[in-house]
PDB file of C-alpha atoms and ligand atoms in Angstrom:
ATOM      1  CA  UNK A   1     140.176 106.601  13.273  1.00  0.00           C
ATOM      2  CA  UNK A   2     137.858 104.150  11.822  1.00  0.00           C
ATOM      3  CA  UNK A   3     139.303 101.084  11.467  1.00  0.00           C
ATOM      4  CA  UNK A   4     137.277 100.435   8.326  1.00  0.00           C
ATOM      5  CA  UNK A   5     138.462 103.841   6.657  1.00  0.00           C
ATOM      6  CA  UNK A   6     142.118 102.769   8.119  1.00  0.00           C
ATOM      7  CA  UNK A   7     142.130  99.526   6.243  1.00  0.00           C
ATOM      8  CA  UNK A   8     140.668 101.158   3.072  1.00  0.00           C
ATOM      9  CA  UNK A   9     143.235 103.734   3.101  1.00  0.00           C
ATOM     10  CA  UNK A  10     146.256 101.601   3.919  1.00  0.00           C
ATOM     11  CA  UNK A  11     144.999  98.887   0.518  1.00  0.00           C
ATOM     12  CA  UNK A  12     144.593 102.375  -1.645  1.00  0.00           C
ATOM     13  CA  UNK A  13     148.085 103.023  -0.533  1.00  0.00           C
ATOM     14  CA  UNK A  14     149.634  99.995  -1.413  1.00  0.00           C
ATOM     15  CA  UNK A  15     147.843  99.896  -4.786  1.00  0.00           C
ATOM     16  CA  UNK A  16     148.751 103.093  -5.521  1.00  0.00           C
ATOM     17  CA  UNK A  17     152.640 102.083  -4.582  1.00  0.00           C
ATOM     18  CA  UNK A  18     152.704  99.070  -6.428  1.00  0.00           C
ATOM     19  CA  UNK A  19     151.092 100.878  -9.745  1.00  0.00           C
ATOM     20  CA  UNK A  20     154.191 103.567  -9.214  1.00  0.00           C
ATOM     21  CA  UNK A  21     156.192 100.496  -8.949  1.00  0.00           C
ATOM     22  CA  UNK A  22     155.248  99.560 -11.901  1.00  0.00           C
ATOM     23  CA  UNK A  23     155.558 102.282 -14.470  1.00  0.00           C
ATOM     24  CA  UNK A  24     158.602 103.297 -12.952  1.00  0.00           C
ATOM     25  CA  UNK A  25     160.342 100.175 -13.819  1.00  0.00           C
ATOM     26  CA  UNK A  26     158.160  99.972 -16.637  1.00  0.00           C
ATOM     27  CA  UNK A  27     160.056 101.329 -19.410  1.00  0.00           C
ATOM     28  CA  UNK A  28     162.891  98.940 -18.578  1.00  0.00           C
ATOM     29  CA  UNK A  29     160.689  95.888 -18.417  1.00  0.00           C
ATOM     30  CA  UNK A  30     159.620  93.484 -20.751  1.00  0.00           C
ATOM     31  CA  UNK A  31     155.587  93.674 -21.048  1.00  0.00           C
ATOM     32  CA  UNK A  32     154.023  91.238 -19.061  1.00  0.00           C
ATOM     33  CA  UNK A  33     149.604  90.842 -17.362  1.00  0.00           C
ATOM     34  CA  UNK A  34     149.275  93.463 -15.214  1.00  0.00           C
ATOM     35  CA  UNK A  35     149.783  92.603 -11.365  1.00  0.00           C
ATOM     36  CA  UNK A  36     148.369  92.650  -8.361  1.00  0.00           C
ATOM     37  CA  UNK A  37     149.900  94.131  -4.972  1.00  0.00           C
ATOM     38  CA  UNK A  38     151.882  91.734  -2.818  1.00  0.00           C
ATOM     39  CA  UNK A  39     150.490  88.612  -5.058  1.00  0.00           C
ATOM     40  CA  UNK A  40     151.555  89.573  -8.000  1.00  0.00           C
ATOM     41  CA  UNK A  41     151.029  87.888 -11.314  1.00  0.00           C
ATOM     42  CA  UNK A  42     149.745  84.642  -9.211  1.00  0.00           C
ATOM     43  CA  UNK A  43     146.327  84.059 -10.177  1.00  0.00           C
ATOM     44  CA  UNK A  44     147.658  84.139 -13.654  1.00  0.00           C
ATOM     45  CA  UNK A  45     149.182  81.119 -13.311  1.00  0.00           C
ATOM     46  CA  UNK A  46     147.939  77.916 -12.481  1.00  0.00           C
ATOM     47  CA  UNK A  47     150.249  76.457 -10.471  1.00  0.00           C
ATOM     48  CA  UNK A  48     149.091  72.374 -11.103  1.00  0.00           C
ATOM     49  CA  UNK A  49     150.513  73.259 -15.322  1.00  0.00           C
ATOM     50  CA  UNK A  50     153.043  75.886 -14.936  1.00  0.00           C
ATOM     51  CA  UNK A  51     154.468  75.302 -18.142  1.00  0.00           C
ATOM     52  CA  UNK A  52     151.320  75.277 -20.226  1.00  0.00           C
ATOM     53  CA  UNK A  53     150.576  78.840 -18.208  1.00  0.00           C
ATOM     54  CA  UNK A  54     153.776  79.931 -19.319  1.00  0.00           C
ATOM     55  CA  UNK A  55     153.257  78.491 -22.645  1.00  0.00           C
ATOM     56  CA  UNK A  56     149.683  80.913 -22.749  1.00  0.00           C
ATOM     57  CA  UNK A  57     151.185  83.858 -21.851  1.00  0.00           C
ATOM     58  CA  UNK A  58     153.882  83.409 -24.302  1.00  0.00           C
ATOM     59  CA  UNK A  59     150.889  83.901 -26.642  1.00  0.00           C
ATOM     60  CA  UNK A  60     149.995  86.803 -25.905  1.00  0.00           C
ATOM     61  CA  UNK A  61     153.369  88.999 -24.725  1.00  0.00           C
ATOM     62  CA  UNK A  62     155.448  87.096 -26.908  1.00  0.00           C
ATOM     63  CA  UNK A  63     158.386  85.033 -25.827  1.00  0.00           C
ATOM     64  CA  UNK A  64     160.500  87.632 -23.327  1.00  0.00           C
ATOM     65  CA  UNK A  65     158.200  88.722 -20.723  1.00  0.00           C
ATOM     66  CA  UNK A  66     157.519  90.002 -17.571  1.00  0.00           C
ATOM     67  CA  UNK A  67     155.705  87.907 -14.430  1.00  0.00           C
ATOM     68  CA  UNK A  68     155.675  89.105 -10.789  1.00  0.00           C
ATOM     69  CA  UNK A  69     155.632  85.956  -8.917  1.00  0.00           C
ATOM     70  CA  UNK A  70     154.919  87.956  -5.640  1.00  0.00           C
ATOM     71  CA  UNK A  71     156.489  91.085  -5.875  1.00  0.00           C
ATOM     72  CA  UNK A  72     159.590  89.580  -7.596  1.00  0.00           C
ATOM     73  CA  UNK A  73     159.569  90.597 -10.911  1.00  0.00           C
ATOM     74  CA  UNK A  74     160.811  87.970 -13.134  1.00  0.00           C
ATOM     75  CA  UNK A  75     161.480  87.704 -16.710  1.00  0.00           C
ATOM     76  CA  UNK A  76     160.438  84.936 -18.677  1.00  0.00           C
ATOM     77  CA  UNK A  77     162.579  83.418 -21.596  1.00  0.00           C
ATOM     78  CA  UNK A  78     160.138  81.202 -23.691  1.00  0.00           C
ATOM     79  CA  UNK A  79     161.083  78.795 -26.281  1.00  0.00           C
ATOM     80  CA  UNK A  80     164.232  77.505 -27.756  1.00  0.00           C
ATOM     81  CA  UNK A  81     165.383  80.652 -29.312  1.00  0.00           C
ATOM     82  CA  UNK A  82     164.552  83.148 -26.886  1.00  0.00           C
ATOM     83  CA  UNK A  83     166.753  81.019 -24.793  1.00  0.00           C
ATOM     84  CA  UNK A  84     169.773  80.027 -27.239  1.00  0.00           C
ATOM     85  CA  UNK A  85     169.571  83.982 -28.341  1.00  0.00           C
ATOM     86  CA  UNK A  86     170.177  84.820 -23.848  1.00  0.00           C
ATOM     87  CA  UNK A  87     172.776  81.750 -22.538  1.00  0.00           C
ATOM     88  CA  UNK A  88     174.415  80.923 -26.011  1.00  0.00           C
ATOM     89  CA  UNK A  89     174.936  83.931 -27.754  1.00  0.00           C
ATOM     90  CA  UNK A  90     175.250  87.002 -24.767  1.00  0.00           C
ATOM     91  CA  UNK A  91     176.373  83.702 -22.613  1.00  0.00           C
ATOM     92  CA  UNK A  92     178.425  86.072 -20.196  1.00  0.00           C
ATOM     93  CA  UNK A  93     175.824  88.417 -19.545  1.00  0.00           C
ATOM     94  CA  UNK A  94     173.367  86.336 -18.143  1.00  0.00           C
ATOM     95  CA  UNK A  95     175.678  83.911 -16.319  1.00  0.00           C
ATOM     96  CA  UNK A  96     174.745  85.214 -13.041  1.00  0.00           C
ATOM     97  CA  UNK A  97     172.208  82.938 -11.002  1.00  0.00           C
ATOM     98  CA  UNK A  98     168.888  84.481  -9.440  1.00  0.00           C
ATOM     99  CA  UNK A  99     168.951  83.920  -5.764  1.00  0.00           C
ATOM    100  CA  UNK A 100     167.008  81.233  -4.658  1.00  0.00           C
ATOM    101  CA  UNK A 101     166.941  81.413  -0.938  1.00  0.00           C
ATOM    102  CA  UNK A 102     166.207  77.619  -0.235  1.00  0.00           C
ATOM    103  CA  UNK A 103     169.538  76.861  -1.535  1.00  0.00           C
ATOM    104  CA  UNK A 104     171.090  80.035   0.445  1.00  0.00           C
ATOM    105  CA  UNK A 105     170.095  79.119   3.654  1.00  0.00           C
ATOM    106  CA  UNK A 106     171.143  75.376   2.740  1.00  0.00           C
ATOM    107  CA  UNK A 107     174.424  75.938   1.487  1.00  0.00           C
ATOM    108  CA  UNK A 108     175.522  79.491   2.306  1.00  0.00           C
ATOM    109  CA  UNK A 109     175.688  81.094  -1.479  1.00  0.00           C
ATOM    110  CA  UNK A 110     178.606  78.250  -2.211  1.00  0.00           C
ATOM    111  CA  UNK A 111     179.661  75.278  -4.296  1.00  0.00           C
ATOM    112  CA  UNK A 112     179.169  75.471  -8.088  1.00  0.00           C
ATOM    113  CA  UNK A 113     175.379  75.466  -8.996  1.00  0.00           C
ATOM    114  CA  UNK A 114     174.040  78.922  -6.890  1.00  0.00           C
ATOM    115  CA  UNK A 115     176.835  80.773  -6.446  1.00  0.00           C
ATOM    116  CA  UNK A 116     177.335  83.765  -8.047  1.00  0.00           C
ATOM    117  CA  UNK A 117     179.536  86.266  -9.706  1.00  0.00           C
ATOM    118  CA  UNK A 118     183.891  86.491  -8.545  1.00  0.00           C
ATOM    119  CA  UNK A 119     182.794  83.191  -6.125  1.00  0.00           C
ATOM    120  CA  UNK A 120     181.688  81.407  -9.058  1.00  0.00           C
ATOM    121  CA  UNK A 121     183.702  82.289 -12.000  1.00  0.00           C
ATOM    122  CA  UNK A 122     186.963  80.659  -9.445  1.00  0.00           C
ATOM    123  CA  UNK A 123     185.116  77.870  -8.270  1.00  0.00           C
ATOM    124  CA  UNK A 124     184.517  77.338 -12.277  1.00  0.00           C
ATOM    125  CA  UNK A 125     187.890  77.984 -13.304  1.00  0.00           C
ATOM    126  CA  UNK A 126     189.532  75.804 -10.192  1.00  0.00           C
ATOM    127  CA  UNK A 127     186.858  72.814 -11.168  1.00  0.00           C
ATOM    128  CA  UNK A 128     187.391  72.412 -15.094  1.00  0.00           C
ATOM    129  CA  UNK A 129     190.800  73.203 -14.304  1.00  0.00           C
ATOM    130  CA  UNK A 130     190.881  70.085 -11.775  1.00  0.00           C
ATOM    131  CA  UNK A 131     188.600  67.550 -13.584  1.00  0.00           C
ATOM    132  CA  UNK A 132     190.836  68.244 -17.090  1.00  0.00           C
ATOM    133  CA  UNK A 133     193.424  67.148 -14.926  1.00  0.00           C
ATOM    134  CA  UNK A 134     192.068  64.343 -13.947  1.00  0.00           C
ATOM    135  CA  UNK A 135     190.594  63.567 -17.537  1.00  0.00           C
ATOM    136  CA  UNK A 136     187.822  65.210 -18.310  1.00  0.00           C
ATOM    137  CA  UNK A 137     187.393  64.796 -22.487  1.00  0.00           C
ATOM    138  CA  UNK A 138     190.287  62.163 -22.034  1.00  0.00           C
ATOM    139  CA  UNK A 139     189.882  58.858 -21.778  1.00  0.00           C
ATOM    140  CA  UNK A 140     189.769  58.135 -17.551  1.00  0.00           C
ATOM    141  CA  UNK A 141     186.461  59.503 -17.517  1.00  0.00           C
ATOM    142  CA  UNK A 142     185.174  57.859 -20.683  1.00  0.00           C
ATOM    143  CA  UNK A 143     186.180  54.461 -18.698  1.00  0.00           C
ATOM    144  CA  UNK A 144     183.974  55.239 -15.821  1.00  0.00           C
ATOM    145  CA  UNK A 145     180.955  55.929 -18.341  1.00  0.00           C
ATOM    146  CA  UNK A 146     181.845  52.982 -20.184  1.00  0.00           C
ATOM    147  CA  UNK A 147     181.962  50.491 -16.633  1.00  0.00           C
ATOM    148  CA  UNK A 148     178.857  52.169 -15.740  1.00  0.00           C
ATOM    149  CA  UNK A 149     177.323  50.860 -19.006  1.00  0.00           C
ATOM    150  CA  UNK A 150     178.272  47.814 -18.477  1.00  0.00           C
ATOM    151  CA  UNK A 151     176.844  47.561 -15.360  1.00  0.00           C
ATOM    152  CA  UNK A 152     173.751  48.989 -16.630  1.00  0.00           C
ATOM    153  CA  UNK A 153     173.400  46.460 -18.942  1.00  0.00           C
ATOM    154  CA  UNK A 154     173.919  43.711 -16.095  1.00  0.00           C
ATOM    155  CA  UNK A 155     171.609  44.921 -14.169  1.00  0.00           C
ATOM    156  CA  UNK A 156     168.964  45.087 -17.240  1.00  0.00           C
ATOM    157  CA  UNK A 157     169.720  41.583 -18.228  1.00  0.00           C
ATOM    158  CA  UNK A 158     168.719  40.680 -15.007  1.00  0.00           C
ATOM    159  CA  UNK A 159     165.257  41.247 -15.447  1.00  0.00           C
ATOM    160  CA  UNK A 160     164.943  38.450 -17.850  1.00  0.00           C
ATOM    161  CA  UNK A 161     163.378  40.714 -20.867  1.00  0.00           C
ATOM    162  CA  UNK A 162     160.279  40.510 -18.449  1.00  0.00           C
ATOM    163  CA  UNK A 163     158.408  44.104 -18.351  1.00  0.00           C
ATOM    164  CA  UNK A 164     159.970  46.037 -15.610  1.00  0.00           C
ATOM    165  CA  UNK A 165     159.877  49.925 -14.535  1.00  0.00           C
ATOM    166  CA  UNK A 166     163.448  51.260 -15.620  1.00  0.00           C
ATOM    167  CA  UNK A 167     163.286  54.743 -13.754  1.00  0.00           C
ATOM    168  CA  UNK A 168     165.158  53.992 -10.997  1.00  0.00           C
ATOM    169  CA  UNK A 169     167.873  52.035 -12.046  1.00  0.00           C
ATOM    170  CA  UNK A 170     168.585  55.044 -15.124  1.00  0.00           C
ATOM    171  CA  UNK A 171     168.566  57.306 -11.937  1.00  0.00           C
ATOM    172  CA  UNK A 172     171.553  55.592 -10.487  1.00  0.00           C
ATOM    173  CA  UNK A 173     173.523  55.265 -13.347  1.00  0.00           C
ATOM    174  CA  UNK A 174     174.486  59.101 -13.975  1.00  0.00           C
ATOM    175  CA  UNK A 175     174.669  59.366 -10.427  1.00  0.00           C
ATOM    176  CA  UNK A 176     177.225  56.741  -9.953  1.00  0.00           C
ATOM    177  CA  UNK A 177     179.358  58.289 -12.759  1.00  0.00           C
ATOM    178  CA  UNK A 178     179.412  61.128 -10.585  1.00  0.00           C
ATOM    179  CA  UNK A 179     179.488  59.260  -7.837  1.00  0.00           C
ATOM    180  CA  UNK A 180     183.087  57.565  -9.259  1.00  0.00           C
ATOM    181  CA  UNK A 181     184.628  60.616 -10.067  1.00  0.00           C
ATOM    182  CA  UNK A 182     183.911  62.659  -6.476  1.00  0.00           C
ATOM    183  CA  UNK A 183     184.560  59.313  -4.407  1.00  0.00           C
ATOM    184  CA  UNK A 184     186.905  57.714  -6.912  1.00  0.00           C
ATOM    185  CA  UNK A 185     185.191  54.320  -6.884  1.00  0.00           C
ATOM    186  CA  UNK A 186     181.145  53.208  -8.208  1.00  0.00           C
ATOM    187  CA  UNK A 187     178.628  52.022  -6.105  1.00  0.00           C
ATOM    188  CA  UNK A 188     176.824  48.978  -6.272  1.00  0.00           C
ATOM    189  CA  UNK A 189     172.992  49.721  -7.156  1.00  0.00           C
ATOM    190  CA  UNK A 190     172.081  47.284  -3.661  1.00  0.00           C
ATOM    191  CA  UNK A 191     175.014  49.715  -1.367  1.00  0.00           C
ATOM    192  CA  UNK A 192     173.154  51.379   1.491  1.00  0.00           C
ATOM    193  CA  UNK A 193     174.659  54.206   1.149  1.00  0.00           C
ATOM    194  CA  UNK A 194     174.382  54.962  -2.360  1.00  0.00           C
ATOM    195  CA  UNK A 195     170.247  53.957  -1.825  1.00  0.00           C
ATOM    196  CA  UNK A 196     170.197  56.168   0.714  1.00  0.00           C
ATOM    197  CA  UNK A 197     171.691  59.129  -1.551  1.00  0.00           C
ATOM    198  CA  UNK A 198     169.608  58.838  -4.007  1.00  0.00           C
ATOM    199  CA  UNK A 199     166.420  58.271  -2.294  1.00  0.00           C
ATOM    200  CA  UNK A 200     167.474  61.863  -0.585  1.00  0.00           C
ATOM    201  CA  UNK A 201     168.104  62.988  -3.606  1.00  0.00           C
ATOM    202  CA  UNK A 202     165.072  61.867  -5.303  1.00  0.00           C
ATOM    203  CA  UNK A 203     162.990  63.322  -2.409  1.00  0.00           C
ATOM    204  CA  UNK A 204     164.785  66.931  -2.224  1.00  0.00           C
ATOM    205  CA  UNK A 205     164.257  66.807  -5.952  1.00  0.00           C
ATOM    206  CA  UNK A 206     160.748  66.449  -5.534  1.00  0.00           C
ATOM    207  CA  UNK A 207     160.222  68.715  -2.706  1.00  0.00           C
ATOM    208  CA  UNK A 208     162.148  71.691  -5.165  1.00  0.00           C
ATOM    209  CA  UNK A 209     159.309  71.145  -7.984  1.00  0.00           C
ATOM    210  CA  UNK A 210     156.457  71.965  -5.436  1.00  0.00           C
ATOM    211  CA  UNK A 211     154.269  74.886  -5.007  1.00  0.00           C
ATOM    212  CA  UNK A 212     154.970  75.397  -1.787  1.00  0.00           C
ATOM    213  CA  UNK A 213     158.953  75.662  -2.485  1.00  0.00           C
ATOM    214  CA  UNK A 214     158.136  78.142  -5.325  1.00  0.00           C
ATOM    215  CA  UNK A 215     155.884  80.431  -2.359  1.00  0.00           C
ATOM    216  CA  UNK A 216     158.782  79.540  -0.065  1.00  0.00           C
ATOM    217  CA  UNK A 217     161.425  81.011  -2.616  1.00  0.00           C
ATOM    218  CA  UNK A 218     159.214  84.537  -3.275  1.00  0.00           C
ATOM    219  CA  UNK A 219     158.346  84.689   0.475  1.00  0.00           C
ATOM    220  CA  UNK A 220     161.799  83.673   2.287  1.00  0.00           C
ATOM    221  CA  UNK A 221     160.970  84.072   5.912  1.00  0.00           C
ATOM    222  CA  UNK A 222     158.363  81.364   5.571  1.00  0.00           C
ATOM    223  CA  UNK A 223     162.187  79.122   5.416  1.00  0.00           C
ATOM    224  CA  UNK A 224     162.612  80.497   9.021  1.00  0.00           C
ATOM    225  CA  UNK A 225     159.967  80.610  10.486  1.00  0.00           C
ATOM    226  CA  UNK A 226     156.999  77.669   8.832  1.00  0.00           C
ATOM    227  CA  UNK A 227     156.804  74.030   9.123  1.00  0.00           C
ATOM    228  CA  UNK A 228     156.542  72.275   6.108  1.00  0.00           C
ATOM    229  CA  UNK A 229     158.337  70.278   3.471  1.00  0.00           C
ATOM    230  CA  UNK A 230     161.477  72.555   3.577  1.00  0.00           C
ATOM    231  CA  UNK A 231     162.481  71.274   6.371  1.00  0.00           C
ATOM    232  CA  UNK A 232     162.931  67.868   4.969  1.00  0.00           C
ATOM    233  CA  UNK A 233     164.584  69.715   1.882  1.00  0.00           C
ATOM    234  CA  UNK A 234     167.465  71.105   4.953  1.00  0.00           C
ATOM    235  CA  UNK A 235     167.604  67.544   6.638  1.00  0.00           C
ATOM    236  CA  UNK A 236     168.255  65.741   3.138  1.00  0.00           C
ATOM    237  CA  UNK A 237     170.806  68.703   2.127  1.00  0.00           C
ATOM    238  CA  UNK A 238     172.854  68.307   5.684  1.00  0.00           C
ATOM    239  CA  UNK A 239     172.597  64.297   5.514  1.00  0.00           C
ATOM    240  CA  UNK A 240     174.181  64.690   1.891  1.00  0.00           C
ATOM    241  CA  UNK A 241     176.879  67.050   2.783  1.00  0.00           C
ATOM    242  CA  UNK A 242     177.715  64.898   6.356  1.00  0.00           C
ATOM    243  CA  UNK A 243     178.240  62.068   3.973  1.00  0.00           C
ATOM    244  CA  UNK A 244     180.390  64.229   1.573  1.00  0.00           C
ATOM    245  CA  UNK A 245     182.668  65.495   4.668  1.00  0.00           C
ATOM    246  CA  UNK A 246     183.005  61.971   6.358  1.00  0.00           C
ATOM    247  CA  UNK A 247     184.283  60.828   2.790  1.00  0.00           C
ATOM    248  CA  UNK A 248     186.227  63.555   2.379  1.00  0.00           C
ATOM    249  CA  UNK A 249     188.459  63.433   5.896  1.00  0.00           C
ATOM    250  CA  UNK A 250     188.659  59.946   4.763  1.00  0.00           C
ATOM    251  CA  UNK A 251     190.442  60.407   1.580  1.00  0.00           C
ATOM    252  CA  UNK A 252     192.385  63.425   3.013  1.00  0.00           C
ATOM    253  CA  UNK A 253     194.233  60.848   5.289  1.00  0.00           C
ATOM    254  CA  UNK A 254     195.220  58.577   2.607  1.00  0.00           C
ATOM    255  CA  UNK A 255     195.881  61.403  -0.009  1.00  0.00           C
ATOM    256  CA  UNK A 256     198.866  61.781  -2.454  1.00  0.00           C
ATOM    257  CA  UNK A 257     199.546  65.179  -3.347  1.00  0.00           C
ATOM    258  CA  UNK A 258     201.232  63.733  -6.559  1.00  0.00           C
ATOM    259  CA  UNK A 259     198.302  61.398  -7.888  1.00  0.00           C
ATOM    260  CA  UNK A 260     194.960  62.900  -6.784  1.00  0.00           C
ATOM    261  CA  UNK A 261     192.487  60.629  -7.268  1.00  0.00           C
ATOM    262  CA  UNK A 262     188.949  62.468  -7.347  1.00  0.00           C
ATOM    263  CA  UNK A 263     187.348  65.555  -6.706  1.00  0.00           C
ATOM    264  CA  UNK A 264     185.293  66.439  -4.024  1.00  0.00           C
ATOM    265  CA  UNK A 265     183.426  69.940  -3.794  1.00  0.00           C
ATOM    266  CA  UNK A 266     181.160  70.934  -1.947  1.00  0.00           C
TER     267      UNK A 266
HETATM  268  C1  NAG B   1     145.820  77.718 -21.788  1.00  0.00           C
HETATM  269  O1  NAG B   1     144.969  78.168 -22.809  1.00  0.00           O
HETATM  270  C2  NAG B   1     143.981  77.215 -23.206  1.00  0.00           C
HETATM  271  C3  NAG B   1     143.236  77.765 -24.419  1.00  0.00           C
HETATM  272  O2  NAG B   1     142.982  79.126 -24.287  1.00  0.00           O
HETATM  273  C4  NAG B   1     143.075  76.946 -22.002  1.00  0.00           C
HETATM  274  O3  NAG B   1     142.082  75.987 -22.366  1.00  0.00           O
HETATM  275  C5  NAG B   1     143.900  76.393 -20.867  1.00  0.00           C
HETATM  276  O4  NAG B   1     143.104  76.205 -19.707  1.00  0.00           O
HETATM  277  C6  NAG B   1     145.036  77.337 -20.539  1.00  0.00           C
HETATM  278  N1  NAG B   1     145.901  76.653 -19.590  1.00  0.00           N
HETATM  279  C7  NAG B   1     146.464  77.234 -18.513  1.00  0.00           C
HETATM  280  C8  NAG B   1     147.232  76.358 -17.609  1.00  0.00           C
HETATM  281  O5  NAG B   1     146.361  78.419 -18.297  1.00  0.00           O
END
């Protein structure tokens, strides 16, 4: 056959397919711009201003609607009641997590952010049981906020009331709340270690908010199979969790089942 009428026919065929695709699911659907095979709703958004894209087509389709982003179709909650109306008031039906296969591959569909349904609601239920234990709305944690602060404010002082660039140094001081109740003790802001967390942090954080994590996500066996900044998103993510398990045999050895002292999950 001609290769010519071959390629013709196979594109008919998938543009017919995704068309079925569509009005099949339609009627379920939120309405949404009309997409295109395989790239879906992607020249519809420009991906250098996703939000004021989002914010557009919120114009026009109103605040629930529909986007492929490949052939994904998701459904977009815009504004602050669209939002409140899905996670506040019908809270339990959409507490299940999309999948997100960067975070998958990375940590195997576990630990508290991305995992989903039975596996989450016990990991849930085991962690506020464990950190009300250990004095979460009591005052233990409130003292860790409160040393934090006061570190915060030592470290501020330090820059003499001279103009300085805050960002990093409000960075660390969340994380080292954290930080004290996982590892039981705060960090100084000049530790190695805790630099070297959060610079991973900082950088897996910014390799998340790229395009090419967003392609990544719709288009998983580019994870596998591509170079690119993933990979440094992986390295990061098994540096982290190497730290978390080195700290965590250490505090297993000096543990006392009657007094646990912080709460390490991973
Ligand atoms: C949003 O709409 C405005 C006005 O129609 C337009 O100028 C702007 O380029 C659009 N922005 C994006 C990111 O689509």
């Amino acid at each position: 056959m001609d290769p010519v009428l071959l390629l013709v026919l196979s594109l008919s065929c998938l543009i017919l397919l995704s068309l079925w695709r569509q009005s099949s699911g339609g009627g379920k659907l939120p309405p949404g711009p009309t997409p295109l095979p395989i790239i879906g709703n992607f020249l519809q958004i420009d991906v250098k201003d996703i939000q004021k894209s989002f914010t557009n087509l919120s114009k026009v389709y109103g605040p629930v609607y529909t986007l492929y982003l490949g052939w994904k179709p998701t459904v977009v909650l815009h504004g602050y009641e669209a939002v409140k109306e899905a996670l506040v008031d019908h809270g339990e039906e959409f507490a299940g997590r999309g999948r997100f296969p960067a975070f998958d591959k990375a940590a195997n569909g576990m630990g508290i952010v991305f995992s989903n349904g039975n596996r989450w609601k016990d990991t849930r239920r085991f962690s506020l049981m464990t950190l009300r234990n250990l004095g979460m709305g009591k005052r233990s944690i409130e003292d860790r906020v409160k040393e934090e602060a006061q570190c915060l404010v030592e470290e501020l002082r330090k820059t003499n009331g001279s103009p300085c660039d805050p960002t990093f140094i409000l960075g660390c001081a969340p994380c080292n709340v954290i930080c004290s109740i996982i590892f039981q003790d705060r960090f100084d802001y000049k530790d190695q270690n805790f630099l070297n967390l959060m610079e991973k942090l900082n950088e897996m954080t910014k390799i998340l908010s790229t395009p090419w994590l967003q392609v990544c996500n719709t288009f998983s066996a580019l994870l596998d199979y591509c170079p690119g900044s993933h990979n440094q998103f992986f390295k990061n993510f098994a540096c982290i969790k190497n730290y978390v398990l080195d700290k965590t045999k250490e505090h297993e050895e000096s543990l006392d089942i009657t007094t646990p002292r912080d709460f390490i999950i991973f």
